[in-house]
Amino acid sequence: MEIIHHGAVNGVTGSCHQLKVSESESLLVDCGLFQGLEARQDLGIEFDISTVRALLVTHCHIDHVGRIPYLLAAGFSGPIYASEATAALLPLVIEDALKLGVTEDEQLVTTCLRLIRQQLVPIAFKQWQMLDQFKTPLRFRLQRAGHILGSAYIEIDVGQGKQAQRVVFSGDLGAPHTPLLPAPKPPYKADTLVIESTYGDTLHQGRKNRSKRLKEVIEKAVRDNGVVLIPAFSIGRTQELLYELEQIIHSAPKHSFWQDIEVIIDSPMAANFTCEYRHFKSLWDKEAKARVAKGRHPLNFEHLYTLDSHQEHVQTLSYLKQRQKPAIVIAASGMCSGGRIVNYLEAFLEDPRTDVIFVGYQGQGTPGRDIQKYGPLGGYVVLNNQRIDIKAQIHTISGYSAHADQANLVRFVTGMTKKPGHIKIVHGDIEAKQALADKLKENLKGEVKIEIAT
């Protein structure tokens, strides 16, 4: 048995891990796109897939699924296993990615989506699934990861009986106490664990602190008559923000500005995903279900406006520039590397009344990382080949990250009844990976091999 990493080893994008169970048989866990400094011009599959019999998907963020069309183009025709919610979201994600960054050929997009739907196999959480197409006895199950809707970590048993080896792929693990989704519970055991380390060197702010900071930033913007811009991923972060904003508005005095402030979701994709979040209410946590039982609508409240067409987007930009009135705008992409958020940044970054709130990880080499790093220093950012001086106020609220922090990652490992003998650390900048490795060595006594994947 061997694990080969085809991405997410020198950073946090391009997740793709090959589990070779024999010389002639292997499976893939994720097949994601490289982004930021890791982005590649040639998106083709550069490794041999002749032994690959199946693809297992942890969740449908683009850095975990974006290369699936290229995998199909390379000749992969096996099953694509995913949780039921991920299977519902995946075609939407791939369609958007293809249309934005690959082709305008409708027939090509339609063909790719048809193949994906044909090969998709939705799997319920917690249920073992045999992989009968393998000669080696092989089974897997999905466990809830709490990262985004449908996200999973994957337990794989290679072999059978007492000789079976259990390999666990963490995918992206969610942080405890985030809105909407329950926190992941550690697996009972693992012989080998492949674990992410996005925030392996960081401790997040608590939920009360982040909600308080969000409220404070918006109240400051209201005093300045400024616009609040929140770059957010269409899946996960957008829905969590809506959930928190609904709570702030619900708790505010009846005649305060909170009852009238406009919240604008400028992302058709985010709107589609929000509908799916509402459809899969069964996956929500107890708190969210309790709010629904009281007649509240956590993801749909008064003065929430969703923009669809490009014309609506352009009109809204003009409206916000002219009206001298505060508003909250949530738009993709989350790292400001494309999408409608870029137009808002071009329009408002040079206005000192503007506030930009980062609520998610900003990859190296992305405009989001540049704004986050240089904005507080009075620096600039290059958007669409134009230099824009940053006069807006820049805020980072790390507690909204959909990723577990160092303490959560360590707890995921130490919470196992039978600890892994081998841990491979992936999906993080080198400092984060090393910090997590050091912390795990400190917490795990005994002979555990901890390896930073390369």
Short mmCIF file of C-alpha atoms in Angstrom, two decimals:
data_model
loop_
_atom_site.label_atom_id
_atom_site.label_comp_id
_atom_site.label_asym_id
_atom_site.label_seq_id
_atom_site.Cartn_x
_atom_site.Cartn_y
_atom_site.Cartn_z
CA MET A 1 0.00 0.00 0.00
CA GLU A 2 1.27 3.47 -0.93
CA ILE A 3 -0.10 7.03 -0.84
CA ILE A 4 1.04 9.41 -3.58
CA HIS A 5 0.17 13.12 -3.39
CA HIS A 6 -0.60 14.94 -6.64
CA GLY A 7 -1.43 18.27 -4.98
CA ALA A 8 -1.89 20.14 -1.68
CA VAL A 9 1.70 19.45 -0.61
CA ASN A 10 3.29 22.86 -1.23
CA GLY A 11 0.24 24.87 -0.21
CA VAL A 12 -3.49 24.55 0.27
CA THR A 13 -4.81 23.95 -3.24
CA GLY A 14 -4.91 21.13 -5.79
CA SER A 15 -5.89 18.40 -3.32
CA CYS A 16 -5.46 15.03 -5.00
CA HIS A 17 -4.23 11.88 -3.26
CA GLN A 18 -3.75 8.47 -4.83
CA LEU A 19 -4.06 5.38 -2.63
CA LYS A 20 -2.34 2.47 -4.36
CA VAL A 21 -3.62 -0.79 -2.93
CA SER A 22 -1.63 -2.95 -5.34
CA GLU A 23 0.53 -2.58 -8.44
CA SER A 24 -2.57 -2.70 -10.63
CA GLU A 25 -5.23 -0.98 -8.51
CA SER A 26 -5.62 2.44 -6.93
CA LEU A 27 -8.19 5.07 -6.07
CA LEU A 28 -8.12 8.86 -5.89
CA VAL A 29 -9.30 11.01 -3.01
CA ASP A 30 -10.26 14.40 -4.52
CA CYS A 31 -9.01 15.97 -7.74
CA GLY A 32 -8.74 19.69 -7.13
CA LEU A 33 -7.63 22.80 -8.94
CA PHE A 34 -4.43 24.70 -8.15
CA GLN A 35 -4.95 28.38 -7.28
CA GLY A 36 -2.92 31.49 -6.42
CA LEU A 37 0.87 31.04 -6.67
CA GLU A 38 0.26 27.33 -7.24
CA ALA A 39 -1.92 27.91 -10.32
CA ARG A 40 -0.82 26.11 -13.48
CA GLN A 41 -1.41 26.94 -17.13
CA ASP A 42 -1.59 23.28 -18.09
CA LEU A 43 -4.49 21.81 -16.13
CA GLY A 44 -4.20 18.34 -17.65
CA ILE A 45 -3.70 15.27 -15.47
CA GLU A 46 0.06 14.76 -15.37
CA PHE A 47 0.09 11.36 -13.65
CA ASP A 48 -0.76 7.85 -14.86
CA ILE A 49 -4.43 7.00 -14.17
CA SER A 50 -4.41 3.53 -15.73
CA THR A 51 -4.73 1.88 -12.31
CA VAL A 52 -7.36 4.28 -10.92
CA ARG A 53 -10.65 2.45 -10.39
CA ALA A 54 -12.64 5.05 -8.40
CA LEU A 55 -12.66 8.66 -7.22
CA LEU A 56 -13.76 9.54 -3.68
CA VAL A 57 -14.72 13.18 -3.07
CA THR A 58 -14.48 14.79 0.38
CA HIS A 59 -16.37 17.99 -0.55
CA CYS A 60 -17.01 20.25 -3.51
CA HIS A 61 -14.76 23.26 -3.01
CA ILE A 62 -12.96 23.94 -6.28
CA ASP A 63 -9.50 23.17 -4.82
CA HIS A 64 -10.78 19.64 -4.19
CA VAL A 65 -12.87 18.98 -7.33
CA GLY A 66 -11.81 21.47 -10.02
CA ARG A 67 -9.71 19.02 -12.05
CA ILE A 68 -12.45 16.39 -12.35
CA PRO A 69 -13.27 17.47 -15.96
CA TYR A 70 -9.60 16.96 -16.86
CA LEU A 71 -9.65 13.58 -15.16
CA LEU A 72 -12.59 12.60 -17.36
CA ALA A 73 -10.79 13.97 -20.42
CA ALA A 74 -7.79 11.80 -19.53
CA GLY A 75 -10.05 8.74 -19.78
CA PHE A 76 -11.30 8.11 -16.26
CA SER A 77 -14.69 6.39 -16.47
CA GLY A 78 -15.03 4.91 -12.98
CA PRO A 79 -17.49 5.83 -10.25
CA ILE A 80 -17.28 9.16 -8.40
CA TYR A 81 -18.39 8.60 -4.81
CA ALA A 82 -19.61 11.54 -2.73
CA SER A 83 -22.06 12.30 0.06
CA GLU A 84 -25.64 12.97 -1.00
CA ALA A 85 -25.34 16.73 -0.48
CA THR A 86 -21.98 16.90 -2.26
CA ALA A 87 -23.44 14.93 -5.18
CA ALA A 88 -26.20 17.56 -5.45
CA LEU A 89 -23.73 20.48 -5.34
CA LEU A 90 -20.92 19.09 -7.49
CA PRO A 91 -22.48 19.61 -10.96
CA LEU A 92 -23.24 23.24 -10.04
CA VAL A 93 -19.63 23.84 -8.98
CA ILE A 94 -18.16 22.22 -12.08
CA GLU A 95 -20.54 24.04 -14.43
CA ASP A 96 -19.59 27.39 -12.92
CA ALA A 97 -15.86 26.60 -13.05
CA LEU A 98 -16.02 25.50 -16.68
CA LYS A 99 -17.98 28.55 -17.84
CA LEU A 100 -15.82 31.03 -15.93
CA GLY A 101 -12.37 29.67 -16.59
CA VAL A 102 -12.34 27.08 -19.36
CA THR A 103 -14.86 27.34 -22.19
CA GLU A 104 -17.99 29.05 -23.45
CA ASP A 105 -18.82 26.01 -25.57
CA GLU A 106 -22.23 24.97 -24.20
CA GLN A 107 -22.06 21.55 -25.84
CA LEU A 108 -18.71 20.79 -24.19
CA VAL A 109 -20.02 21.89 -20.79
CA THR A 110 -23.20 19.84 -21.23
CA THR A 111 -21.21 16.73 -22.21
CA CYS A 112 -18.92 17.07 -19.19
CA LEU A 113 -21.85 17.52 -16.79
CA ARG A 114 -23.66 14.53 -18.31
CA LEU A 115 -20.61 12.33 -17.71
CA ILE A 116 -20.23 13.56 -14.14
CA ARG A 117 -23.90 12.87 -13.38
CA GLN A 118 -23.61 9.40 -14.91
CA GLN A 119 -20.56 8.55 -12.82
CA LEU A 120 -21.70 10.16 -9.55
CA VAL A 121 -22.69 7.72 -6.79
CA PRO A 122 -24.32 9.45 -3.78
CA ILE A 123 -23.44 7.79 -0.47
CA ALA A 124 -25.12 8.25 2.91
CA PHE A 125 -22.95 9.17 5.87
CA LYS A 126 -21.76 6.43 8.27
CA GLN A 127 -22.55 3.54 5.92
CA TRP A 128 -19.79 1.21 4.73
CA GLN A 129 -19.58 0.90 0.94
CA MET A 130 -17.78 -2.03 -0.67
CA LEU A 131 -15.67 -1.27 -3.73
CA ASP A 132 -16.43 -4.38 -5.74
CA GLN A 133 -14.45 -3.24 -8.78
CA PHE A 134 -11.23 -3.93 -6.82
CA LYS A 135 -9.66 -7.38 -6.50
CA THR A 136 -8.18 -6.33 -3.15
CA PRO A 137 -10.90 -6.31 -0.45
CA LEU A 138 -11.73 -2.63 -0.05
CA ARG A 139 -14.47 -0.67 1.67
CA PHE A 140 -14.98 2.95 2.76
CA ARG A 141 -17.41 5.17 4.61
CA LEU A 142 -18.00 8.90 4.87
CA GLN A 143 -18.13 10.72 8.18
CA ARG A 144 -19.30 14.30 8.62
CA ALA A 145 -16.43 16.81 8.51
CA GLY A 146 -18.36 19.99 9.39
CA HIS A 147 -16.50 22.09 6.80
CA ILE A 148 -19.26 22.87 4.30
CA LEU A 149 -22.58 21.23 3.42
CA GLY A 150 -21.94 17.59 2.56
CA SER A 151 -18.25 17.64 3.51
CA ALA A 152 -16.76 14.38 4.73
CA TYR A 153 -13.66 12.74 5.99
CA ILE A 154 -13.14 9.28 4.58
CA GLU A 155 -12.30 6.01 6.32
CA ILE A 156 -10.92 3.31 4.02
CA ASP A 157 -10.28 -0.31 5.02
CA VAL A 158 -7.68 -2.01 2.82
CA GLY A 159 -7.83 -5.79 3.23
CA GLN A 160 -10.17 -7.61 5.55
CA GLY A 161 -10.34 -9.09 9.02
CA LYS A 162 -7.48 -8.51 11.45
CA GLN A 163 -5.10 -7.82 8.56
CA ALA A 164 -7.10 -4.81 7.34
CA GLN A 165 -5.36 -1.44 7.40
CA ARG A 166 -7.50 1.63 7.99
CA VAL A 167 -6.50 4.79 6.14
CA VAL A 168 -8.28 8.04 7.02
CA PHE A 169 -8.26 11.10 4.75
CA SER A 170 -9.40 14.18 6.70
CA GLY A 171 -10.37 16.29 3.71
CA ASP A 172 -10.99 19.76 5.16
CA LEU A 173 -12.16 19.64 8.76
CA GLY A 174 -14.60 22.22 10.11
CA ALA A 175 -14.14 24.23 13.27
CA PRO A 176 -16.37 23.56 16.29
CA HIS A 177 -19.16 26.02 17.07
CA THR A 178 -19.43 27.31 13.51
CA PRO A 179 -22.98 28.13 12.40
CA LEU A 180 -25.27 25.59 10.77
CA LEU A 181 -23.17 22.41 10.77
CA PRO A 182 -22.15 20.16 13.66
CA ALA A 183 -18.46 19.75 14.45
CA PRO A 184 -16.65 16.63 13.22
CA LYS A 185 -16.16 13.77 15.65
CA PRO A 186 -12.84 11.88 15.54
CA PRO A 187 -12.85 8.39 14.04
CA TYR A 188 -12.50 5.38 16.33
CA LYS A 189 -9.14 4.48 14.84
CA ALA A 190 -6.68 4.95 11.99
CA ASP A 191 -3.53 3.11 11.04
CA THR A 192 -2.56 5.87 8.63
CA LEU A 193 -3.98 9.40 8.77
CA VAL A 194 -3.67 12.01 6.01
CA ILE A 195 -4.60 15.30 7.67
CA GLU A 196 -4.97 18.88 6.48
CA SER A 197 -3.03 21.72 8.15
CA THR A 198 -4.47 24.96 6.71
CA TYR A 199 -4.49 26.57 10.15
CA GLY A 200 -1.94 24.26 11.76
CA ASP A 201 -0.15 27.25 13.30
CA THR A 202 -3.22 29.30 14.28
CA LEU A 203 -5.85 29.49 17.01
CA HIS A 204 -9.18 31.00 15.92
CA GLN A 205 -11.19 33.61 17.74
CA GLY A 206 -14.24 32.23 19.55
CA ARG A 207 -17.69 32.48 18.02
CA LYS A 208 -18.87 35.22 20.41
CA ASN A 209 -15.81 37.32 19.61
CA ARG A 210 -16.15 36.99 15.86
CA SER A 211 -19.87 37.83 15.92
CA LYS A 212 -19.11 40.85 18.12
CA ARG A 213 -16.37 42.01 15.73
CA LEU A 214 -18.63 41.58 12.71
CA LYS A 215 -21.28 43.69 14.44
CA GLU A 216 -18.73 46.37 15.42
CA VAL A 217 -17.27 46.69 11.92
CA ILE A 218 -20.72 47.06 10.35
CA GLU A 219 -21.77 49.64 12.96
CA LYS A 220 -18.61 51.67 12.20
CA ALA A 221 -19.38 51.53 8.48
CA VAL A 222 -22.90 52.75 9.16
CA ARG A 223 -21.50 55.75 11.06
CA ASP A 224 -19.23 56.49 8.08
CA ASN A 225 -22.01 55.87 5.52
CA GLY A 226 -19.68 53.31 3.99
CA VAL A 227 -20.04 50.00 2.20
CA VAL A 228 -18.95 46.76 3.86
CA LEU A 229 -17.42 44.30 1.38
CA ILE A 230 -17.07 40.65 2.37
CA PRO A 231 -15.30 38.38 -0.13
CA ALA A 232 -16.76 34.95 0.56
CA PHE A 233 -16.81 31.51 -0.99
CA SER A 234 -20.22 30.71 -2.46
CA ILE A 235 -20.42 27.47 -0.50
CA GLY A 236 -20.10 27.56 3.25
CA ARG A 237 -18.90 31.01 4.23
CA THR A 238 -21.77 32.88 2.57
CA GLN A 239 -24.37 30.77 4.35
CA GLU A 240 -22.58 31.11 7.71
CA LEU A 241 -22.49 34.89 7.33
CA LEU A 242 -26.19 35.02 6.52
CA TYR A 243 -26.88 32.91 9.60
CA GLU A 244 -24.88 35.27 11.84
CA LEU A 245 -26.37 38.41 10.30
CA GLU A 246 -29.89 37.07 10.80
CA GLN A 247 -29.10 36.54 14.49
CA ILE A 248 -27.67 40.07 14.87
CA ILE A 249 -30.72 41.58 13.16
CA HIS A 250 -33.10 39.39 15.16
CA SER A 251 -31.50 40.52 18.45
CA ALA A 252 -31.26 44.24 17.56
CA PRO A 253 -33.80 46.82 18.82
CA LYS A 254 -36.84 47.17 16.57
CA HIS A 255 -36.13 50.75 15.53
CA SER A 256 -32.36 50.44 15.04
CA PHE A 257 -30.62 50.73 11.67
CA TRP A 258 -30.16 46.94 11.73
CA GLN A 259 -33.82 46.50 10.79
CA ASP A 260 -33.29 48.47 7.56
CA ILE A 261 -29.73 47.77 6.42
CA GLU A 262 -29.52 46.09 3.04
CA VAL A 263 -27.60 42.83 2.74
CA ILE A 264 -26.70 42.09 -0.88
CA ILE A 265 -25.61 38.67 -2.09
CA ASP A 266 -24.06 39.32 -5.48
CA SER A 267 -23.49 35.76 -6.60
CA PRO A 268 -25.91 33.54 -8.51
CA MET A 269 -23.87 30.54 -7.39
CA ALA A 270 -24.20 31.50 -3.73
CA ALA A 271 -27.96 31.78 -4.20
CA ASN A 272 -28.10 28.28 -5.71
CA PHE A 273 -26.02 26.85 -2.91
CA THR A 274 -28.12 28.59 -0.27
CA CYS A 275 -31.17 26.85 -1.74
CA GLU A 276 -29.33 23.53 -1.37
CA TYR A 277 -28.44 24.38 2.23
CA ARG A 278 -32.14 24.93 2.91
CA HIS A 279 -33.00 21.69 1.09
CA PHE A 280 -30.59 19.70 3.27
CA LYS A 281 -31.86 21.04 6.60
CA SER A 282 -31.49 17.51 7.99
CA LEU A 283 -27.71 18.10 8.06
CA TRP A 284 -27.98 21.30 10.15
CA ASP A 285 -26.96 21.34 13.80
CA LYS A 286 -29.37 21.48 16.75
CA GLU A 287 -29.16 25.26 17.15
CA ALA A 288 -30.09 25.95 13.53
CA LYS A 289 -32.95 23.42 13.62
CA ALA A 290 -34.27 25.06 16.81
CA ARG A 291 -34.41 28.47 15.11
CA VAL A 292 -36.39 27.00 12.22
CA ALA A 293 -38.78 25.36 14.70
CA LYS A 294 -39.47 28.84 16.14
CA GLY A 295 -40.51 30.12 12.72
CA ARG A 296 -37.28 31.93 11.89
CA HIS A 297 -35.56 31.75 8.51
CA PRO A 298 -31.79 31.83 9.20
CA LEU A 299 -30.80 32.03 5.53
CA ASN A 300 -33.59 34.27 4.26
CA PHE A 301 -34.59 37.48 6.03
CA GLU A 302 -36.05 40.90 5.26
CA HIS A 303 -33.77 43.30 3.34
CA LEU A 304 -31.73 40.41 1.97
CA TYR A 305 -31.32 40.87 -1.78
CA THR A 306 -29.82 38.34 -4.19
CA LEU A 307 -28.50 39.51 -7.54
CA ASP A 308 -28.53 37.20 -10.52
CA SER A 309 -27.83 38.83 -13.88
CA HIS A 310 -24.80 40.87 -14.89
CA GLN A 311 -27.12 43.82 -15.52
CA GLU A 312 -28.34 43.70 -11.91
CA HIS A 313 -24.71 43.61 -10.78
CA VAL A 314 -23.78 46.69 -12.82
CA GLN A 315 -26.87 48.59 -11.67
CA THR A 316 -26.14 47.77 -8.03
CA LEU A 317 -22.55 48.97 -8.32
CA SER A 318 -23.76 52.29 -9.74
CA TYR A 319 -26.50 52.55 -7.11
CA LEU A 320 -24.07 52.02 -4.22
CA LYS A 321 -21.57 54.54 -5.64
CA GLN A 322 -24.21 57.26 -5.89
CA ARG A 323 -26.45 56.86 -2.88
CA GLN A 324 -24.18 57.63 0.12
CA LYS A 325 -25.86 55.03 2.30
CA PRO A 326 -24.35 51.98 4.06
CA ALA A 327 -24.86 48.43 2.83
CA ILE A 328 -23.33 44.98 3.25
CA VAL A 329 -22.16 43.19 0.10
CA ILE A 330 -21.17 39.52 0.10
CA ALA A 331 -19.67 38.34 -3.19
CA ALA A 332 -17.31 35.72 -4.61
CA SER A 333 -14.56 34.85 -5.11
CA GLY A 334 -13.38 34.34 -1.57
CA MET A 335 -9.72 35.09 -2.40
CA CYS A 336 -10.60 38.04 -4.70
CA SER A 337 -8.98 36.26 -7.65
CA GLY A 338 -12.03 36.70 -9.88
CA GLY A 339 -15.77 37.05 -9.83
CA ARG A 340 -17.93 40.05 -8.97
CA ILE A 341 -16.10 40.98 -5.76
CA VAL A 342 -13.25 42.34 -7.92
CA ASN A 343 -15.55 45.01 -9.41
CA TYR A 344 -16.62 46.11 -5.93
CA LEU A 345 -13.00 46.31 -4.80
CA GLU A 346 -12.10 48.39 -7.84
CA ALA A 347 -14.99 50.73 -7.09
CA PHE A 348 -14.59 51.10 -3.31
CA LEU A 349 -11.04 50.23 -2.14
CA GLU A 350 -9.89 53.83 -2.56
CA ASP A 351 -12.75 55.17 -0.41
CA PRO A 352 -11.72 55.46 3.29
CA ARG A 353 -15.34 54.94 4.34
CA THR A 354 -15.23 51.40 2.95
CA ASP A 355 -14.59 48.38 5.18
CA VAL A 356 -13.38 45.05 3.77
CA ILE A 357 -13.81 42.00 6.00
CA PHE A 358 -11.86 38.81 5.30
CA VAL A 359 -13.51 35.79 6.87
CA GLY A 360 -11.55 33.02 5.17
CA TYR A 361 -8.08 31.86 4.24
CA GLN A 362 -6.28 33.97 1.62
CA GLY A 363 -3.86 31.88 -0.43
CA GLN A 364 -0.37 33.09 -1.28
CA GLY A 365 -0.26 34.99 -4.55
CA THR A 366 -3.96 35.93 -4.49
CA PRO A 367 -5.23 39.54 -4.51
CA GLY A 368 -7.02 38.77 -1.25
CA ARG A 369 -3.70 38.00 0.47
CA ASP A 370 -2.20 41.25 -0.92
CA ILE A 371 -5.13 43.37 0.32
CA GLN A 372 -5.06 41.63 3.70
CA LYS A 373 -1.28 42.10 4.06
CA TYR A 374 -0.65 45.52 2.53
CA GLY A 375 -3.97 47.28 3.14
CA PRO A 376 -3.31 48.04 6.83
CA LEU A 377 0.09 49.45 5.80
CA GLY A 378 -1.41 51.91 3.31
CA GLY A 379 -0.29 49.82 0.37
CA TYR A 380 -1.88 48.90 -2.94
CA VAL A 381 -3.15 45.93 -4.90
CA VAL A 382 -3.16 45.14 -8.62
CA LEU A 383 -6.60 44.19 -9.97
CA ASN A 384 -7.15 43.61 -13.69
CA ASN A 385 -3.64 44.99 -14.34
CA GLN A 386 -4.46 48.27 -12.58
CA ARG A 387 -2.85 49.57 -9.38
CA ILE A 388 -5.41 50.50 -6.76
CA ASP A 389 -4.37 52.29 -3.58
CA ILE A 390 -5.99 50.76 -0.51
CA LYS A 391 -7.62 53.45 1.61
CA ALA A 392 -10.42 51.24 2.91
CA GLN A 393 -10.26 49.75 6.39
CA ILE A 394 -9.16 46.09 6.25
CA HIS A 395 -10.32 43.57 8.86
CA THR A 396 -9.67 39.85 9.33
CA ILE A 397 -12.03 37.79 11.46
CA SER A 398 -10.36 34.38 11.60
CA GLY A 399 -13.10 32.81 13.69
CA TYR A 400 -15.28 32.54 10.58
CA SER A 401 -12.87 30.16 8.94
CA ALA A 402 -14.50 26.92 7.87
CA HIS A 403 -11.23 25.15 8.73
CA ALA A 404 -10.30 23.67 12.08
CA ASP A 405 -7.49 25.50 13.89
CA GLN A 406 -4.42 23.90 15.46
CA ALA A 407 -6.21 22.91 18.67
CA ASN A 408 -9.10 21.34 16.72
CA LEU A 409 -6.74 19.40 14.45
CA VAL A 410 -4.79 18.04 17.41
CA ARG A 411 -8.06 17.13 19.14
CA PHE A 412 -9.18 15.23 16.02
CA VAL A 413 -6.10 13.02 16.33
CA THR A 414 -5.87 12.67 20.11
CA GLY A 415 -9.62 11.96 20.27
CA MET A 416 -9.17 8.63 18.47
CA THR A 417 -9.43 5.60 20.71
CA LYS A 418 -6.74 3.83 18.68
CA LYS A 419 -4.17 6.39 17.54
CA PRO A 420 -2.56 6.23 14.08
CA GLY A 421 0.92 4.79 13.69
CA HIS A 422 1.60 7.02 10.69
CA ILE A 423 0.45 10.60 10.08
CA LYS A 424 0.97 12.48 6.80
CA ILE A 425 0.42 16.25 6.94
CA VAL A 426 -0.86 17.95 3.76
CA HIS A 427 -2.84 21.02 2.64
CA GLY A 428 -0.97 23.84 4.37
CA ASP A 429 1.82 26.38 4.00
CA ILE A 430 5.16 25.03 5.24
CA GLU A 431 5.00 26.99 8.52
CA ALA A 432 1.53 25.64 9.28
CA LYS A 433 2.51 22.06 8.47
CA GLN A 434 5.64 22.22 10.60
CA ALA A 435 3.80 23.81 13.53
CA LEU A 436 1.13 21.10 13.44
CA ALA A 437 3.79 18.37 13.21
CA ASP A 438 5.57 19.79 16.27
CA LYS A 439 2.32 20.03 18.23
CA LEU A 440 1.30 16.48 17.36
CA LYS A 441 4.73 15.16 18.45
CA GLU A 442 4.28 17.01 21.72
CA ASN A 443 0.83 15.49 22.32
CA LEU A 444 1.31 11.96 20.98
CA LYS A 445 3.54 9.85 23.16
CA GLY A 446 4.94 6.65 21.76
CA GLU A 447 6.10 5.55 18.34
CA VAL A 448 4.09 7.59 15.87
CA LYS A 449 5.66 8.46 12.55
CA ILE A 450 4.72 12.05 11.66
CA GLU A 451 5.60 13.06 8.13
CA ILE A 452 5.18 16.30 6.19
CA ALA A 453 4.03 15.09 2.78
CA THR A 454 6.04 16.00 -0.31
#
